[in-house]
Short mmCIF file of C-alpha atoms in Angstrom, two decimals:
data_model
loop_
_atom_site.label_atom_id
_atom_site.label_comp_id
_atom_site.label_asym_id
_atom_site.label_seq_id
_atom_site.Cartn_x
_atom_site.Cartn_y
_atom_site.Cartn_z
CA VAL N 1 34.26 31.85 -115.37
CA GLU N 2 32.67 31.04 -112.07
CA GLU N 3 34.14 32.38 -108.85
CA GLU N 4 34.32 30.07 -105.91
CA VAL N 5 32.41 31.52 -102.97
CA GLN N 6 33.47 30.48 -99.48
CA ILE N 7 30.69 30.20 -96.97
CA PRO N 8 31.95 30.95 -93.47
CA GLY N 9 31.49 28.34 -90.76
CA PRO N 10 29.95 29.05 -87.35
CA ASP N 11 33.24 30.26 -85.80
CA VAL N 12 34.34 33.10 -88.02
CA GLU N 13 36.28 36.22 -87.35
CA PRO N 14 34.30 39.42 -87.84
CA GLN N 15 35.03 41.35 -91.01
CA ASP N 16 34.75 45.11 -90.80
CA GLY N 17 33.38 44.74 -87.26
CA PHE N 18 30.38 42.64 -88.30
CA LEU N 19 29.59 38.96 -87.98
CA GLU N 20 27.63 36.97 -90.51
CA HIS N 21 24.13 36.07 -89.32
CA GLY N 22 24.30 33.08 -86.98
CA ALA N 23 28.09 33.21 -86.59
CA ARG N 24 29.62 33.17 -83.12
CA PRO N 25 32.73 35.16 -82.28
CA ARG N 26 35.67 33.05 -81.16
CA PRO N 27 36.35 33.30 -77.45
CA VAL N 28 39.30 35.46 -76.56
CA PRO N 29 41.74 33.68 -74.26
CA PHE N 30 42.22 35.32 -70.86
CA GLN N 31 45.29 37.50 -70.59
CA CYS N 32 46.27 39.45 -67.52
CA ASP N 33 47.77 42.69 -68.77
CA GLY N 34 50.66 42.72 -66.31
CA GLU N 35 51.65 44.85 -63.35
CA PRO N 36 49.00 47.57 -63.61
CA THR N 37 46.27 44.93 -63.31
CA LYS N 38 48.02 43.23 -60.38
CA GLU N 39 48.29 46.61 -58.65
CA ARG N 40 44.59 47.24 -59.19
CA VAL N 41 43.64 43.87 -57.72
CA HIS N 42 46.03 44.50 -54.82
CA ALA N 43 44.32 47.85 -54.19
CA ALA N 44 40.93 46.15 -54.17
CA ARG N 45 42.19 43.51 -51.72
CA GLU N 46 43.55 46.20 -49.43
CA ARG N 47 40.20 47.96 -49.54
CA LEU N 48 38.35 44.76 -48.61
CA GLU N 49 40.75 44.05 -45.75
CA ALA N 50 40.60 47.60 -44.39
CA GLN N 51 36.81 47.85 -44.59
CA ILE N 52 35.54 44.40 -43.57
CA ASP N 53 32.57 45.91 -41.76
CA ARG N 54 31.23 47.59 -44.93
CA SER N 55 28.97 46.06 -47.53
CA HIS N 56 30.86 45.70 -50.83
CA THR N 57 29.60 44.94 -54.31
CA VAL N 58 31.76 43.60 -57.09
CA SER N 59 30.68 46.43 -59.38
CA GLU N 60 31.66 49.02 -56.76
CA LEU N 61 35.08 47.38 -56.27
CA ALA N 62 35.65 47.16 -60.02
CA ARG N 63 34.70 50.80 -60.50
CA SER N 64 37.03 51.85 -57.67
CA VAL N 65 40.00 50.36 -59.54
CA GLY N 66 38.89 51.42 -63.02
CA MET N 67 37.88 48.04 -64.43
CA SER N 68 34.68 46.51 -65.74
CA MET N 69 32.90 44.21 -63.32
CA PHE N 70 33.37 41.09 -65.44
CA HIS N 71 37.03 41.74 -66.20
CA PHE N 72 37.72 42.58 -62.55
CA THR N 73 36.06 39.38 -61.33
CA ARG N 74 37.96 37.26 -63.85
CA VAL N 75 41.34 38.87 -63.08
CA PHE N 76 40.76 38.86 -59.30
CA THR N 77 39.89 35.17 -59.36
CA GLU N 78 42.90 34.37 -61.55
CA LEU N 79 45.37 36.27 -59.33
CA VAL N 80 43.92 35.58 -55.87
CA GLY N 81 42.56 32.10 -56.43
CA GLU N 82 38.98 32.82 -55.42
CA PRO N 83 36.30 35.32 -56.43
CA PRO N 84 36.01 38.65 -54.55
CA HIS N 85 32.93 37.71 -52.51
CA ARG N 86 34.55 34.50 -51.24
CA TYR N 87 37.79 36.33 -50.48
CA LEU N 88 35.89 38.91 -48.42
CA GLY N 89 34.12 36.12 -46.53
CA ASP N 90 37.49 34.52 -45.70
CA VAL N 91 38.94 37.86 -44.57
CA ARG N 92 35.92 38.41 -42.33
CA LEU N 93 36.18 34.94 -40.79
CA ARG N 94 39.91 35.31 -40.08
CA ALA N 95 39.23 38.69 -38.43
CA ALA N 96 36.41 37.14 -36.40
CA GLN N 97 38.69 34.37 -35.20
CA SER N 98 41.26 36.93 -34.04
CA MET N 99 38.62 39.04 -32.31
CA LEU N 100 37.19 36.03 -30.49
CA GLN N 101 40.68 34.97 -29.43
CA ALA N 102 41.18 38.48 -28.05
CA GLY N 103 38.10 37.98 -25.87
CA ARG N 104 35.49 40.03 -27.73
CA SER N 105 31.89 38.90 -27.55
CA VAL N 106 30.28 36.92 -30.35
CA THR N 107 27.72 39.66 -31.07
CA GLU N 108 30.33 42.41 -31.14
CA THR N 109 32.58 40.30 -33.38
CA CYS N 110 29.74 39.43 -35.73
CA PHE N 111 28.81 43.01 -36.53
CA ALA N 112 32.37 44.39 -36.42
CA CYS N 113 33.32 41.89 -39.13
CA GLY N 114 30.50 42.91 -41.46
CA PHE N 115 28.03 40.08 -40.91
CA ASN N 116 24.43 41.28 -40.88
CA SER N 117 22.96 38.53 -38.72
CA LEU N 118 24.16 36.36 -35.87
CA SER N 119 22.69 33.23 -37.42
CA HIS N 120 24.58 33.73 -40.69
CA PHE N 121 27.81 34.46 -38.79
CA HIS N 122 27.29 31.40 -36.57
CA HIS N 123 26.68 29.17 -39.60
CA ARG N 124 29.70 30.45 -41.59
CA PHE N 125 32.05 30.35 -38.58
CA THR N 126 30.98 26.83 -37.59
CA GLU N 127 31.27 25.65 -41.18
CA ARG N 128 34.80 27.06 -41.46
CA TYR N 129 36.29 26.17 -38.06
CA GLY N 130 34.14 23.22 -36.99
CA ILE N 131 33.12 24.88 -33.74
CA ALA N 132 30.50 27.47 -32.86
CA PRO N 133 31.82 30.99 -32.14
CA SER N 134 30.54 30.88 -28.55
CA ARG N 135 32.23 27.51 -27.97
CA PHE N 136 35.41 28.84 -29.61
CA ASN N 137 35.73 31.37 -26.78
CA GLU N 138 34.83 28.79 -24.13
CA GLN N 139 37.39 26.36 -25.52
CA LYS N 140 40.08 29.06 -25.46
CA PHE N 141 39.35 29.95 -21.85
CA ALA N 142 39.24 26.27 -20.85
CA ARG N 143 42.67 25.75 -22.45
CA ASN N 144 44.10 28.78 -20.64
CA ARG N 145 42.64 27.60 -17.34
CA LYS N 146 44.20 24.13 -17.77
CA GLN N 147 47.56 25.71 -18.56
CA ARG N 148 47.38 27.86 -15.41
CA LEU N 149 46.47 24.84 -13.29
CA ARG N 150 49.43 22.86 -14.67
CA ALA N 151 51.92 25.68 -14.22
CA PRO N 152 54.39 25.09 -11.36
CA VAL N 153 53.91 27.32 -8.36
#
């Protein structure tokens, strides 16, 4: 009596922790494991927002909240809507906008927000807001001056 032998296809589940030669494991669908993960991502976001002037790496952030770098990046992107490096860039640009509106100089704002060069800051700010940081301040002061001139005496 012959036994029928089944030859596994390319997408097989591992048996006893091993895969047949040439077989690929099936991808595991992403699952966020609930509140503890959300709290970890929230803690990482708070850290980024509180320390915008520091240099951050994804692996450092992941380690600080007890997650692997790849899992952290995947979960962060899923929950926040953008990867950590892009989120930090957005936080820095929003802070820069506020600092410029408060009258701080472009150079001071650039380095206080964690940018390492004026040219990179200028490029990112102009790309985001459609106006150079130096012109942003000028435009604000011009608007204020016009409002003062129009005000009844």
